[in-house]
Amino acid sequence: MSISWPPVHSVTVRDDLRALEGYHSPQVDVRIRLNTNEAPWPPPAAWRDAFAAELSRVEWHRYPDRSAAALRSSIAELHQVRPDQVFAANGSNEVLQTLLLAYAGPGRKVATFEPTYQLHAHIARLTGATIVEGERGPDFRLDVDAAIELIRTERPAVTFLCSPNNPTGLVEPPENVHAVLAAQPGLLVVDEAYGQFADWSALSMIDESTPIVVTRTFSKTWSMAASRLGYLVGPSWLVAELDKVALPYHLDAAKQIAGRLALQYTDEMDARVEMIINERERISATLAKLPLDVFPSGANFILFRPRTRPGRQVWQDLLDRSILIRDCSGWPRLAGCLRVTVGTVDENDEFLRAIAEIVQ
Ligand SMILES: *Cc1c(COP(=O)(O)O)cnc(C)c1O
């Protein structure tokens, strides 16, 4: 049988998606990987054993618990909220997608303050929403007056803040979050993928009558990027809407077990967070002595800009030493900037030695 070409039927992507680029994060085979903000260690060995034991008892021919009740209860307990104030999905990116399907979409606006996590605008665009971009100052701090002005003019259905902000590392002070919340007419989403590394959390602002949600992930602090699990905490009436939008049985049995068991190791995780914060401070202080602009970070990564050489060249020189960091130098508003994830002490030492050689 022959297939005619050009085809009789034309398969064309939605007009609004035609010019859209996908999300790229290059994965290269290297010795030292400090580019995607994961935890540098695997989960605790005891978690692995408990996970394997429970997996062996899963009834694989049955659908998993659709409401993921045990997982939600564990997350609720962790944050001292009710289980019906928790929504979980396949990575916090899917949490964001579900949120935006429910509250953004065609005819609605979504506000971001750039530079910030690219997927906020990207996923919002996929739902057909219009993005309104606010600009941060040259030091990447939120200009609160300009933000409120933008919100008053555009009236977005959803407004994003990211704290600590990826890729800059800046923590949004509570007064900024309160000011944006008060000004915006719809829903405020605070993405706290790196919340554990910061000195405060907007989780304290969650209640049934405030239009704010906080998203979190197991991908970073919990050392579980491979299991794809994230969640939000917010008002129960909002969670009920998200439950309608999520696909049936979207959380598989293994993931529900993995997440629930992980939360039994909070002490280990707190100790790891402390180690990472110590290393972050050590790396920042060492980088600050080199000819680099170093931005203050409340996350598990640091943004910096080489002063003596183009960022792209510095990135390549590191890669030639088999050290991979994130090249943000070509991103809008981030000219020349690079982002390094905090790794193990040895990895950080190697990175610091290499970068000192490269930029001096
Ligand atoms: C890493 C990251 C996420 C996490 O996404 P997952 O889908 O949970 O892996 C979400 N938001 C920000 C800002 C991130 O950097």
CSV table of N, CA and C in Angstrom, one decimal, residues 10 53-54 59 71 81 100 125 128 160 184 188 218 233 237 263 271 273 297 323:
chain,number,residue,atom,x,y,z
A,10,SER,N,-4.9,16.8,6.9
A,10,SER,CA,-3.8,17.6,7.5
A,10,SER,C,-3.9,17.6,9.0
A,53,ALA,N,10.0,-3.6,50.3
A,53,ALA,CA,9.2,-4.5,51.0
A,53,ALA,C,7.7,-4.2,50.7
A,54,GLU,N,7.3,-3.0,50.7
A,54,GLU,CA,5.9,-2.6,50.4
A,54,GLU,C,5.6,-2.9,49.0
A,59,GLU,N,-1.0,-5.0,45.0
A,59,GLU,CA,-1.8,-5.8,44.1
A,59,GLU,C,-1.8,-5.2,42.7
A,71,LEU,N,-1.1,8.8,51.4
A,71,LEU,CA,-0.1,9.8,51.0
A,71,LEU,C,-0.5,11.2,51.4
A,81,VAL,N,-1.8,20.4,58.3
A,81,VAL,CA,-3.1,20.9,57.7
A,81,VAL,C,-4.0,19.6,57.5
A,100,LEU,N,-3.3,25.1,36.5
A,100,LEU,CA,-3.5,26.0,35.4
A,100,LEU,C,-4.7,25.6,34.5
A,125,ARG,N,0.9,28.8,29.0
A,125,ARG,CA,0.7,28.9,27.5
A,125,ARG,C,0.0,27.7,27.0
A,128,GLY,N,-3.5,27.7,27.0
A,128,GLY,CA,-4.2,28.7,26.2
A,128,GLY,C,-4.3,30.0,26.9
A,160,PHE,N,2.0,34.1,39.8
A,160,PHE,CA,3.0,33.3,40.3
A,160,PHE,C,4.1,34.0,41.1
A,184,GLN,N,-3.7,41.0,44.1
A,184,GLN,CA,-4.1,40.2,43.0
A,184,GLN,C,-5.6,39.8,43.1
A,188,LEU,N,-3.1,33.3,44.0
A,188,LEU,CA,-1.6,33.4,44.1
A,188,LEU,C,-1.0,32.1,44.3
A,218,PHE,N,9.0,16.4,45.8
A,218,PHE,CA,9.9,15.4,46.4
A,218,PHE,C,11.2,15.4,45.6
A,233,VAL,N,-0.4,22.6,48.9
A,233,VAL,CA,-1.2,22.8,50.1
A,233,VAL,C,-2.0,24.1,49.8
A,237,TRP,N,-11.6,23.8,49.1
A,237,TRP,CA,-12.5,24.0,48.0
A,237,TRP,C,-11.7,24.0,46.7
A,263,LEU,N,8.4,10.4,54.0
A,263,LEU,CA,8.0,11.3,55.1
A,263,LEU,C,8.3,10.7,56.5
A,271,ALA,N,18.7,17.0,58.4
A,271,ALA,CA,20.2,17.0,58.5
A,271,ALA,C,20.8,17.2,57.1
A,273,VAL,N,19.4,18.9,54.6
A,273,VAL,CA,19.2,20.3,54.3
A,273,VAL,C,20.2,21.2,54.9
A,297,SER,N,21.6,33.4,47.7
A,297,SER,CA,20.7,32.3,47.5
A,297,SER,C,20.1,31.8,48.8
A,323,ILE,N,32.7,18.8,34.4
A,323,ILE,CA,31.8,19.4,35.5
A,323,ILE,C,30.7,20.1,34.7
